[in-house]
């Protein structure tokens, strides 16, 4: 399932951005998330997509906020 792999990669990237060290941890977690999403089916894809969308929205709001 291509969408599950894509969402897993995006979740791994978000987790790696929060950690800020190496890309290996994010890649491994992204692969694990992709496997988990596949097992949950459509609900898993919806949850993973919602997580990525929320992080993107938060990042957008942070950029739009006026800075003192």
XYZ file of C-alpha atoms in Angstrom:
68
model
C 0.000 0.000 0.000
C 1.737 3.114 -1.249
C -0.216 5.591 0.873
C 0.730 3.750 4.075
C 4.426 3.880 3.162
C 4.180 7.576 2.357
C 2.470 8.386 5.648
C 5.013 6.220 7.499
C 7.833 8.200 5.910
C 6.212 11.504 6.851
C 5.650 10.371 10.436
C 9.284 9.246 10.633
C 10.411 12.638 9.346
C 8.296 14.453 11.939
C 9.689 12.302 14.735
C 13.221 12.913 13.494
C 12.662 16.677 13.349
C 11.537 16.660 16.959
C 14.597 14.666 18.004
C 17.020 16.575 15.784
C 19.853 14.031 15.775
C 20.203 11.527 12.927
C 17.882 10.351 10.192
C 18.311 6.683 11.062
C 15.947 6.802 14.032
C 13.248 8.519 11.979
C 13.646 6.040 9.124
C 13.341 3.028 11.426
C 10.331 4.467 13.242
C 8.743 5.430 9.937
C 9.090 1.863 8.657
C 7.585 0.526 11.879
C 4.719 3.005 11.650
C 4.051 1.997 8.045
C 3.766 -1.649 9.134
C 1.474 -0.735 11.992
C -0.717 1.393 9.769
C -1.110 -1.476 7.344
C -2.325 -3.730 10.127
C -4.869 -1.173 11.319
C -6.233 -0.703 7.813
C -8.147 2.451 6.912
C -8.256 3.613 10.530
C -4.472 3.499 10.751
C -4.063 5.499 7.563
C -6.528 8.086 8.870
C -4.691 8.339 12.199
C -1.272 8.636 10.565
C -2.531 11.217 8.093
C -4.152 13.216 10.892
C -0.875 13.234 12.852
C 1.108 14.498 9.871
C -1.548 17.097 9.022
C -1.613 18.407 12.598
C 2.173 18.773 12.661
C 2.138 20.598 9.330
C -0.652 22.909 10.563
C 1.219 23.647 13.798
C 4.371 24.465 11.826
C 2.367 26.756 9.543
C 0.805 28.607 12.489
C 4.207 29.005 14.110
C 5.584 30.642 10.970
C 2.564 32.944 10.695
C 2.674 34.109 14.333
C 3.997 37.631 14.842
C 7.394 37.695 16.439
C 8.198 40.263 19.138
